[in-house]
Tab-separated table of C-alpha atoms in Angstrom:
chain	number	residue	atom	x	y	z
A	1	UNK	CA	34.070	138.153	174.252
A	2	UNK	CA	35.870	136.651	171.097
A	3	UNK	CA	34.131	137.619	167.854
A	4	UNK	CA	34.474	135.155	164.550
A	5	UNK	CA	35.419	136.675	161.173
A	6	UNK	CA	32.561	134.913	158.887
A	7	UNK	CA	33.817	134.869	154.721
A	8	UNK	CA	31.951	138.149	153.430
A	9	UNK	CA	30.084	137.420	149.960
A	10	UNK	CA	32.969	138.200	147.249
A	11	UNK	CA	30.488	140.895	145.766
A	12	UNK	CA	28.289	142.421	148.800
A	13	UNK	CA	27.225	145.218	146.668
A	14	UNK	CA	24.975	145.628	142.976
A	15	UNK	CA	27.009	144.965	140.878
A	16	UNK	CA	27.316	147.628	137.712
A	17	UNK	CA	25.427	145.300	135.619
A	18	UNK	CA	22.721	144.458	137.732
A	19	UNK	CA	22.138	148.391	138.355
A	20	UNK	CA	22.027	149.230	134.888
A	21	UNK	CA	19.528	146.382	134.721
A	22	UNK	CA	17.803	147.937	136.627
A	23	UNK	CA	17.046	151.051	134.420
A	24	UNK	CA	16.698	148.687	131.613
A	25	UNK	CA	13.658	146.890	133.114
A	26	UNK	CA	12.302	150.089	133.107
A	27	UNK	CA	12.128	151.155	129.504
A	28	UNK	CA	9.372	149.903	126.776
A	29	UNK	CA	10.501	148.217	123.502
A	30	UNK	CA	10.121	150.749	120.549
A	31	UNK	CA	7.041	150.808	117.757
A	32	UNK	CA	6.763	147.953	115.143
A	33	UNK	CA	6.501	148.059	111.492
A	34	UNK	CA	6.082	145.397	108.751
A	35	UNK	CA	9.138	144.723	106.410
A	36	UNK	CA	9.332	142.710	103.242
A	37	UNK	CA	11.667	139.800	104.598
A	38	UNK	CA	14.367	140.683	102.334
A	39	UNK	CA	14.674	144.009	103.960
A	40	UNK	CA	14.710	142.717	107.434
A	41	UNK	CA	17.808	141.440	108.238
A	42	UNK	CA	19.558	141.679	111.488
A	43	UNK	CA	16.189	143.805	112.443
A	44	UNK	CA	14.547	142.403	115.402
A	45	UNK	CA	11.134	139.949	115.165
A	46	UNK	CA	8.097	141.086	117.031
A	47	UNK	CA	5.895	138.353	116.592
A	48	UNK	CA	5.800	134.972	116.525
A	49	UNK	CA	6.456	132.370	113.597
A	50	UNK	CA	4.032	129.471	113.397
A	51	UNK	CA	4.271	126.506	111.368
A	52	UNK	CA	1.463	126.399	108.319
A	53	UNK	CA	2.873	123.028	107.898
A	54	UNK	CA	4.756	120.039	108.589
A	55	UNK	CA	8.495	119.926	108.279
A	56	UNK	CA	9.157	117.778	106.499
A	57	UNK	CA	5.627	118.229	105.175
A	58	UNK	CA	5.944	114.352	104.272
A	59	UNK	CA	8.142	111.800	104.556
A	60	UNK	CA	11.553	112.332	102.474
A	61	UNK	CA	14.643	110.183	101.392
A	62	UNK	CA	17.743	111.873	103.835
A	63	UNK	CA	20.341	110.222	100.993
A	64	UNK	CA	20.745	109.354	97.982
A	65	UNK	CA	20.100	105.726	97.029
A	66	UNK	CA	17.418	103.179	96.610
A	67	UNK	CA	13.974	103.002	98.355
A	68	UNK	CA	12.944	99.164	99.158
A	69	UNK	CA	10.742	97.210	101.297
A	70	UNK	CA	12.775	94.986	103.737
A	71	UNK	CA	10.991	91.531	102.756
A	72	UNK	CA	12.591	92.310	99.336
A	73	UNK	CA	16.464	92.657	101.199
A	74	UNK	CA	18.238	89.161	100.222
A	75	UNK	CA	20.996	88.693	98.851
A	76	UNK	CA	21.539	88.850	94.959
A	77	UNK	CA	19.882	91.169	92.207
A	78	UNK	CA	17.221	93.529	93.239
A	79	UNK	CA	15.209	95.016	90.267
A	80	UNK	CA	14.804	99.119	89.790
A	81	UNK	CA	11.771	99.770	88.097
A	82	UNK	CA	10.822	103.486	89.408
A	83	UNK	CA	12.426	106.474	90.534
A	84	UNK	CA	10.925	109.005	93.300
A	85	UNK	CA	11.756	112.692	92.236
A	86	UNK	CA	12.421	115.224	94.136
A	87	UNK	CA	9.488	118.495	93.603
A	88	UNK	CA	6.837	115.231	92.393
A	89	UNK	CA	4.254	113.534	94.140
A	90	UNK	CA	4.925	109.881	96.367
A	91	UNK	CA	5.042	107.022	93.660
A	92	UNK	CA	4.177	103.655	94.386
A	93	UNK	CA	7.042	101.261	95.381
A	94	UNK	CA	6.250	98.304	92.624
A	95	UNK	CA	6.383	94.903	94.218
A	96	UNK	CA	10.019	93.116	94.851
A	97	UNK	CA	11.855	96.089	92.960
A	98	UNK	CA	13.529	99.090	94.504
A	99	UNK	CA	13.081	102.974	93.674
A	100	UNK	CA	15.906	105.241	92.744
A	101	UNK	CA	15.458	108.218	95.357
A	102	UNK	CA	17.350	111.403	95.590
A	103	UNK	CA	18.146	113.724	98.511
A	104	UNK	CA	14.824	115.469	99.831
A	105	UNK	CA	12.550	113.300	97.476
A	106	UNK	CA	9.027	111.765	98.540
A	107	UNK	CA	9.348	108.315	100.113
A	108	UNK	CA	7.410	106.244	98.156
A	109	UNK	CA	3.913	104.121	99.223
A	110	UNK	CA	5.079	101.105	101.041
A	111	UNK	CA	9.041	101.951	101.447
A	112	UNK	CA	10.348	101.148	104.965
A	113	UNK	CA	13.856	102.114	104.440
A	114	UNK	CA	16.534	103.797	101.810
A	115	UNK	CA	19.620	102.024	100.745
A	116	UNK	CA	22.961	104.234	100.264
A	117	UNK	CA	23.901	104.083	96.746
A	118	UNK	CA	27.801	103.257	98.222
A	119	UNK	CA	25.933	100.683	100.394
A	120	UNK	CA	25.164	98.511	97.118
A	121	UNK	CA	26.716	97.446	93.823
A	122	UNK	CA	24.541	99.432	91.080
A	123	UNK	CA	23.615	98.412	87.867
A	124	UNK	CA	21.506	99.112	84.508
A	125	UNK	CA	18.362	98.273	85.720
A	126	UNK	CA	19.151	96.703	89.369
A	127	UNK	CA	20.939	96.947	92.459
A	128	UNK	CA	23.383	94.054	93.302
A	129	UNK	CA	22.664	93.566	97.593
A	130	UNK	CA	26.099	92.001	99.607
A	131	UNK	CA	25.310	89.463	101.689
A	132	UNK	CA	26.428	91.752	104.876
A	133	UNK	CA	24.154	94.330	103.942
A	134	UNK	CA	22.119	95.586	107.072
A	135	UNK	CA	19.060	97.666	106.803
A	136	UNK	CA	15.724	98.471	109.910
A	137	UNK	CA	12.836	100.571	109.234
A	138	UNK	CA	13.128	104.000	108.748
A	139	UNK	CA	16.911	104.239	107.739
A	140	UNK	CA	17.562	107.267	106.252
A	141	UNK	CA	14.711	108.458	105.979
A	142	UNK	CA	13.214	111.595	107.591
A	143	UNK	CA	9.891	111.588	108.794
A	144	UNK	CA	6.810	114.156	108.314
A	145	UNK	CA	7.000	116.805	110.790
A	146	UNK	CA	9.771	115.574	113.028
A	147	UNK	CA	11.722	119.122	112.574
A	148	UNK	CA	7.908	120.647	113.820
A	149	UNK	CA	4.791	120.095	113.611
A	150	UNK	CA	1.943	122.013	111.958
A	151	UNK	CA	0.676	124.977	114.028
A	152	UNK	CA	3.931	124.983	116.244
A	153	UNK	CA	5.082	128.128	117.465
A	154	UNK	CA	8.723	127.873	116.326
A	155	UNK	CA	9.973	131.324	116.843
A	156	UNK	CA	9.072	134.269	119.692
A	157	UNK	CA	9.573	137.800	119.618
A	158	UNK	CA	12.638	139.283	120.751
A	159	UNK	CA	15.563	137.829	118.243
A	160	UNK	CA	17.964	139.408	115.551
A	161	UNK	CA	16.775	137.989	112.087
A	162	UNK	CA	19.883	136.295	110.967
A	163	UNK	CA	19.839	134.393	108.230
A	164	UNK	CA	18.337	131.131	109.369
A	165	UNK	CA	15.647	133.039	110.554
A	166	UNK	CA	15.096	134.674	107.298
A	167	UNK	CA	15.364	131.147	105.612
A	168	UNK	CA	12.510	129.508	108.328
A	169	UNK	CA	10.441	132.491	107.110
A	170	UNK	CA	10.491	131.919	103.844
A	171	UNK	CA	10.403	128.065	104.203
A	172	UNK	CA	6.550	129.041	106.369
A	173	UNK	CA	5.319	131.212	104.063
A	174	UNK	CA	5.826	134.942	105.737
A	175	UNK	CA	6.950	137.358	102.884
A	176	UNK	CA	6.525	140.270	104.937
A	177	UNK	CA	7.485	139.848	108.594
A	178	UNK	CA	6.716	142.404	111.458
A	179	UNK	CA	9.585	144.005	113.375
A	180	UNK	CA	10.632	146.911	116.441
A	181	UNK	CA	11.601	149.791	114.229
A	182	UNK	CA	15.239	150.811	114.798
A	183	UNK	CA	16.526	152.575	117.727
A	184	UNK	CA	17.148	156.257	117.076
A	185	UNK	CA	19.997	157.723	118.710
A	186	UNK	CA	21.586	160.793	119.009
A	187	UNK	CA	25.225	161.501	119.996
A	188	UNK	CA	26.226	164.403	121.985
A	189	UNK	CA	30.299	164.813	122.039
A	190	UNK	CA	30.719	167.963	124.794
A	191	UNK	CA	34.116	169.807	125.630
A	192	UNK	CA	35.513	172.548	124.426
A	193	UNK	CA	39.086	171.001	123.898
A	194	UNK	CA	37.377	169.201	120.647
A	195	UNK	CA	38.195	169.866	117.435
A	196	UNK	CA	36.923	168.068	114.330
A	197	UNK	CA	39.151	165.550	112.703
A	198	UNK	CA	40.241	167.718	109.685
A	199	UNK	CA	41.798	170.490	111.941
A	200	UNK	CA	45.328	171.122	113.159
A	201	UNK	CA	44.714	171.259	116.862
A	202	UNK	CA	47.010	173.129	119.500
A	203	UNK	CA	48.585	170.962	122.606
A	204	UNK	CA	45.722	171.950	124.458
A	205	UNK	CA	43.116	170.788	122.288
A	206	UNK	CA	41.982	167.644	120.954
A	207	UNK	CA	40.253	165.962	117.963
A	208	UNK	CA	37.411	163.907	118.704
A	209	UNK	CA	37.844	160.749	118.765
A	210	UNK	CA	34.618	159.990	120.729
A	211	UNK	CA	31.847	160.555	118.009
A	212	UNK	CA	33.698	158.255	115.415
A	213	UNK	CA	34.098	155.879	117.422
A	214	UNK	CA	30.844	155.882	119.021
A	215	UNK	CA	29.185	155.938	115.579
A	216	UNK	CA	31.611	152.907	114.131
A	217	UNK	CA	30.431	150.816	117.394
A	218	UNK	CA	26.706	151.409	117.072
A	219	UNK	CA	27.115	150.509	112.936
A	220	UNK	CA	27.550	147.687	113.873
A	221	UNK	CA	24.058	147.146	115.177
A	222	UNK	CA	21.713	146.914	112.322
A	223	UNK	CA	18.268	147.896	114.796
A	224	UNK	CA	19.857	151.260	115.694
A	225	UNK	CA	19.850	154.583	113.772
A	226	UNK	CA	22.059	156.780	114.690
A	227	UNK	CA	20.026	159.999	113.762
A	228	UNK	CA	22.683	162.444	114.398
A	229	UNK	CA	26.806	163.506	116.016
A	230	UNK	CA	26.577	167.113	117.661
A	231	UNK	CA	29.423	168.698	119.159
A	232	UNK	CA	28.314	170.406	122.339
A	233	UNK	CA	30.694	173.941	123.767
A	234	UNK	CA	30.576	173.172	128.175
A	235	UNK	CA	27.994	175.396	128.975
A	236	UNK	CA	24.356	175.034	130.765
A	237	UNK	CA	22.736	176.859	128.659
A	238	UNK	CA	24.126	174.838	125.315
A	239	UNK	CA	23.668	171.727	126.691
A	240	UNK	CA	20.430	171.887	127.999
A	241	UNK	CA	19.148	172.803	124.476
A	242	UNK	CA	21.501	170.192	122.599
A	243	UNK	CA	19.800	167.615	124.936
A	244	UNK	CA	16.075	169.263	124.320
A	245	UNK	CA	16.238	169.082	120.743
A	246	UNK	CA	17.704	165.511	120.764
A	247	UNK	CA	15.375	164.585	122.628
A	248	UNK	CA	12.249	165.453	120.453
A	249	UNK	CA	12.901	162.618	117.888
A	250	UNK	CA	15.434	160.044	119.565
A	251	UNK	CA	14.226	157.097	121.878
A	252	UNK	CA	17.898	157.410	123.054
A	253	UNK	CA	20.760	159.958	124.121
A	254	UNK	CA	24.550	158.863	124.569
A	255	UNK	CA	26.291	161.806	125.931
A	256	UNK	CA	29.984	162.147	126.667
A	257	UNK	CA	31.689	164.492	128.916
A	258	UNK	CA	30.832	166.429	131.579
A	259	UNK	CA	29.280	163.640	133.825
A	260	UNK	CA	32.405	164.546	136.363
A	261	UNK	CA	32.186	167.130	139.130
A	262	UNK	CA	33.830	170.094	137.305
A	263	UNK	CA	33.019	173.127	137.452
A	264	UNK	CA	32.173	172.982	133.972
A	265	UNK	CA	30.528	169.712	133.766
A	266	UNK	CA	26.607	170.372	132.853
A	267	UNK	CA	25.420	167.061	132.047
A	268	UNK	CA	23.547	166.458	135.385
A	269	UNK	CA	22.065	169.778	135.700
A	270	UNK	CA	20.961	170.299	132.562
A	271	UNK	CA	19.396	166.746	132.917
A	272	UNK	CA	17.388	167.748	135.680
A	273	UNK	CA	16.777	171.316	133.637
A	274	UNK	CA	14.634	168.629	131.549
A	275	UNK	CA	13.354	167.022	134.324
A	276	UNK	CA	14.335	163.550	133.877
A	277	UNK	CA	14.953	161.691	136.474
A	278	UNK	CA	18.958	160.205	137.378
A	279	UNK	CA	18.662	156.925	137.979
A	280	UNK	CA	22.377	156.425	139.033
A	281	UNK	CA	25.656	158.579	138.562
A	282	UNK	CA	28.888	156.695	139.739
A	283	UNK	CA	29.549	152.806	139.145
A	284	UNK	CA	32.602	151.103	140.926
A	285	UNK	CA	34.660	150.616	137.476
A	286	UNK	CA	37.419	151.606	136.006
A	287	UNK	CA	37.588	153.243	133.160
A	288	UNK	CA	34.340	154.913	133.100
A	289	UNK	CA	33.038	155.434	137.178
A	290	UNK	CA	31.495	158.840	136.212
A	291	UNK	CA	28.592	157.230	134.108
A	292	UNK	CA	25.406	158.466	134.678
A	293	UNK	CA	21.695	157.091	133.443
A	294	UNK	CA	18.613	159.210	133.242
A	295	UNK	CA	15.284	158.488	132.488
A	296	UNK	CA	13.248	161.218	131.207
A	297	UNK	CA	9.164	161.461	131.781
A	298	UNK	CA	8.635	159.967	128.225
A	299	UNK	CA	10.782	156.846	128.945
A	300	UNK	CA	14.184	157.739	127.019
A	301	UNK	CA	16.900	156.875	128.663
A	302	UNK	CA	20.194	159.628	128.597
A	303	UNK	CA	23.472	158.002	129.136
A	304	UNK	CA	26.539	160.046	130.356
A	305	UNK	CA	29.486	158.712	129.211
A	306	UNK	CA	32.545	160.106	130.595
A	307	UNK	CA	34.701	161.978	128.185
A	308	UNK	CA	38.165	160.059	127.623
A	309	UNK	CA	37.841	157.463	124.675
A	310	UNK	CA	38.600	154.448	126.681
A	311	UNK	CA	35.949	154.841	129.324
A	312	UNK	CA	33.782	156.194	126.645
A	313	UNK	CA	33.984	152.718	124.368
A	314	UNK	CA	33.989	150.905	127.231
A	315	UNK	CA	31.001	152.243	129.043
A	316	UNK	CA	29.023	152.195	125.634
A	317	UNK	CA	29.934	148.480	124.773
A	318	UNK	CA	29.334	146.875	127.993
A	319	UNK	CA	26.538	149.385	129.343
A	320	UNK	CA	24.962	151.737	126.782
A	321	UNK	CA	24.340	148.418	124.755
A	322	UNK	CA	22.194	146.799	127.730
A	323	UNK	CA	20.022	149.830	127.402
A	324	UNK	CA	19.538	149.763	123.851
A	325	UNK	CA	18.768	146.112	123.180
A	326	UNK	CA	16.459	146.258	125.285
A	327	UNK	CA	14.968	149.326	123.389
A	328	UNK	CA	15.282	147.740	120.295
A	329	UNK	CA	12.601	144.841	121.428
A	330	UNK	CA	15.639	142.125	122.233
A	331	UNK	CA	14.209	139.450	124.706
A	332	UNK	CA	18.017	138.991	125.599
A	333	UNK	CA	18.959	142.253	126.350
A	334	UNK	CA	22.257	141.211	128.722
A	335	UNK	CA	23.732	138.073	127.002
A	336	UNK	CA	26.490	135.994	128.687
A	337	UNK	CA	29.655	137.287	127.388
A	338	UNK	CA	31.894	134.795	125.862
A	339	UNK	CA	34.968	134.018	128.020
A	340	UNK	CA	38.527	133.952	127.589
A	341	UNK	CA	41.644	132.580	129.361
A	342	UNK	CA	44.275	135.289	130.136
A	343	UNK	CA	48.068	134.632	129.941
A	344	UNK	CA	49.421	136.742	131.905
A	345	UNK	CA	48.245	138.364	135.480
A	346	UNK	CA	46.116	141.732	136.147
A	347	UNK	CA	49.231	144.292	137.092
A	348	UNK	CA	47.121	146.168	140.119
A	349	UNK	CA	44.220	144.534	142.232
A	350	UNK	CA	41.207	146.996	142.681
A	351	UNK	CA	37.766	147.041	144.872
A	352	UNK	CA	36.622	148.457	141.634
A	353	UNK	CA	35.158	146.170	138.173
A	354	UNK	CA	37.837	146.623	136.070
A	355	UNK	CA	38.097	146.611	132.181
A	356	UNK	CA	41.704	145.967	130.623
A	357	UNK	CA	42.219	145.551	126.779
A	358	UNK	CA	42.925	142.695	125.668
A	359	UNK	CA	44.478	140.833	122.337
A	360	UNK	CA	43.346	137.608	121.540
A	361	UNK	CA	46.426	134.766	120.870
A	362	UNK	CA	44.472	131.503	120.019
A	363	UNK	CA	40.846	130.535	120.243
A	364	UNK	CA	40.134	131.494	123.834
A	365	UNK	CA	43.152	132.834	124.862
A	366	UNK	CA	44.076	135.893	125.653
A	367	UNK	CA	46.936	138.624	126.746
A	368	UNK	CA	46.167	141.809	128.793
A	369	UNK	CA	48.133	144.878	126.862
A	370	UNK	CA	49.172	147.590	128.772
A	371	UNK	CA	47.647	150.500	129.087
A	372	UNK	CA	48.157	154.144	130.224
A	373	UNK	CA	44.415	154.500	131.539
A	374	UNK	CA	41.236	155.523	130.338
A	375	UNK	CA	42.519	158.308	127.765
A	376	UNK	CA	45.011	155.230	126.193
A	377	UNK	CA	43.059	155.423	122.846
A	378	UNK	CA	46.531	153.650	121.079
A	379	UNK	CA	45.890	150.845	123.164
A	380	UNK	CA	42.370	150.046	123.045
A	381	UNK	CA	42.906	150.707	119.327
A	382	UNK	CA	45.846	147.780	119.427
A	383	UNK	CA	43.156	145.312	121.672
A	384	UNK	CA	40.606	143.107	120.085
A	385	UNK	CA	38.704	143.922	123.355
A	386	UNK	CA	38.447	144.096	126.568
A	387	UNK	CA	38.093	141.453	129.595
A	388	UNK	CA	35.858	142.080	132.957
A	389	UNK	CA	37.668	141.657	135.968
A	390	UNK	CA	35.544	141.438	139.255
A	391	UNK	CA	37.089	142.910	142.288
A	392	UNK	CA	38.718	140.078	143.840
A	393	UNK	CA	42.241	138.797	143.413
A	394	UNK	CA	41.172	135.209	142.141
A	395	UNK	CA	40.250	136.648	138.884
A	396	UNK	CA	43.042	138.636	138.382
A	397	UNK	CA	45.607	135.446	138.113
A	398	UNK	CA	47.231	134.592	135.303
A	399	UNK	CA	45.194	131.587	133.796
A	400	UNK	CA	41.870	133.561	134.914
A	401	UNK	CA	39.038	132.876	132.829
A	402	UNK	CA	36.698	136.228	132.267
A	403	UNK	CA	34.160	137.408	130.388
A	404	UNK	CA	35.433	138.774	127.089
A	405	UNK	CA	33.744	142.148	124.899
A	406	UNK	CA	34.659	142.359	121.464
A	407	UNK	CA	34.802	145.852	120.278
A	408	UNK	CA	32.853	144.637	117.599
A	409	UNK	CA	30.010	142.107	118.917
């Protein structure tokens, strides 16, 4: 009996995204609250944005220049005996003359078209029209409602008010603008090696590094509060309350350390201590495989980090942030990572998802540093960011394009 090998699918298995998805899907947006729109920005919207009225609410000159009937278009002197303002009411177009428009002013009654000013050969009280001139209905002019019409639904919940946002607001009449209240987070930096950054540490012990630099990349999220950094000694008993009392105001926990299988790592235990269910403990990456995700009977999700600084920026930037946009109300809560082109090949091939820092060296290039591993903290501070490699060799040539995280998104 002769057997055929069949091509396996290159990724058989969830992959770490889709089971962190997974957990995500689970959780409920947090409250609302109504902002003034000035204080809103980068919070997310949580309603929708209807029109109250055409835009353009009427028709409007695009240029500045002359507005004229096109029976009046031959060649010679063409009389200007009005001009259309911008902020008054339409004017009537007088017969066989042109009026002087500007940008954004009312067309006015019985104008079919706008003439550039460069387009003609201006003078005191007329407009000198070449011979070659050219001119159709509706030339630069832009029409009532063709950006939207009145009632339109123009925006849905679910986006980051950005500054066009915040401008369409205003430009519909919302002064006050309802929102998903931030995201309130609490850090929890265990291990007894950790010192604070002011002290003179031994060889054996460490400053952290992880709360920083946890705190700098959730700052730059504008929907998240992060309520509070507490360093936590590795032991049951401390943990379990550290996580119980972060717990009582915090839609979210970001733990790091003790996710491993130590004899003094507590995380798990002291998770189930609080009963809270783990939804998953272990991804195939690298840096980071220990993460765990927990869901506790109020619907906050706990996210074990592991404890060196690489795995623990990595596994909050590509991970921790699924979880808490879609906390924070985003509709998008996994967006498609911008991609980049590496130069240079991936040193070791791995049945694991790896994460390599990169530094970017044009507009969508890239170069992998090197790294010591997942406690390199000198390199990853040296990257711009980091690039996902699936497990398979194709991706891990030189001229690969990948997915690209910014430390900063």
């Amino acid at each position: 009996m002769t057997t055929t090998n069949l091509p396996q699918p290159a990724h058989p298995s969830p992959s770490p995204t889709d089971i962190l998805l997974r957990l995500a899907q689970r959780l409920s947006p947090v409250s609302l609250e109504t902002l003034d729109l000035p204080l809103s920005h980068g919070r997310i919207l949580a309603q929708n944005i209807l029109a109250d009225r055409p835009s353009p609410p009427l028709d409007v000159s695009s240029m500045d220049g002359y507005a004229v009937r096109l029976a009046d278009l031959h060649p010679g002197l063409l009389p200007v005996s009005a001009h259309a303002r911008i902020g008054q009411p339409p004017i009537p177009l007088p017969l066989a003359a042109a009026a002087h428009i500007v940008t954004g002013a009312p067309l006015p009654t019985g104008a079919q078209a706008v003439l550039r000013r460069e387009d003609v050969i201006e003078q005191s009280s007329a407009i000198l029209l070449p011979p070659n001139l050219a001119a159709k209905p509706g030339q630069n002019i832009r029409r009532q409602g063709e950006n939207t019409k009145i009632g339109a639904t123009i925006l849905q919940p679910g986006i980051e008010i950005t500054p066009p946002v915040a401008g369409l607001c205003a430009s519909f009449g919302l002064s006050q603008i309802r929102v998903f209240q931030p995201v309130r987070v609490t850090l929890l930096i265990t291990g007894d090696e950790l010192l604070p950054t002011s002290a003179q540490p031994q060889p054996w012990q460490l400053r952290d590094s992880n709360g920083p630099a946890l705190a700098s990349l959730l700052a730059a999220f504008p929907w998240i509060h992060c309520l509070a950094t507490h360093h936590i000694p590795d032991n049951l008993p401390a943990t379990i309350h550290a996580l119980e009392n972060a717990l009582e105001n915090s839609d979210a926990v970001l733990m790091t350390g003790g996710v491993s299988m130590g004899d003094r790592d507590f995380a798990q235990i002291a998770i189930a201590q609080l009963s809270a269910q783990t939804i998953f403990h272990g991804l195939p990456i690298r840096p980071g495989k220990p993460l765990l995700g927990a869901l506790t009977s109020r619907g906050q999700p706990i996210l074990g980090l592991p404890g060196n600084p690489v795995s623990v920026l990595v596994t909050a930037r590509r991970f921790a942030s699924i979880i808490l946009r879609r906390l924070a109300g985003l509709a998008l809560f996994d967006p498609a990572a911008p991609t980049v082109t590496l130069a240079n090949p991936v040193p070791d091939i791995s049945p694991l998802w790896l994460y390599r820092p990169v530094r970017l060296t044009a507009p969508g290039q890239a170069s992998l540093l090197p790294t010591q591993g997942s406690g390199d903290i000198v390199s990853a501070a040296q990257s711009d960011g980091f690039v996902e490699i699936a497990p398979s060799s194709s991706s891990a040539s030189p001229n690969a394009t990948l997915p690209y995280y910014p430390w900063t998104p």
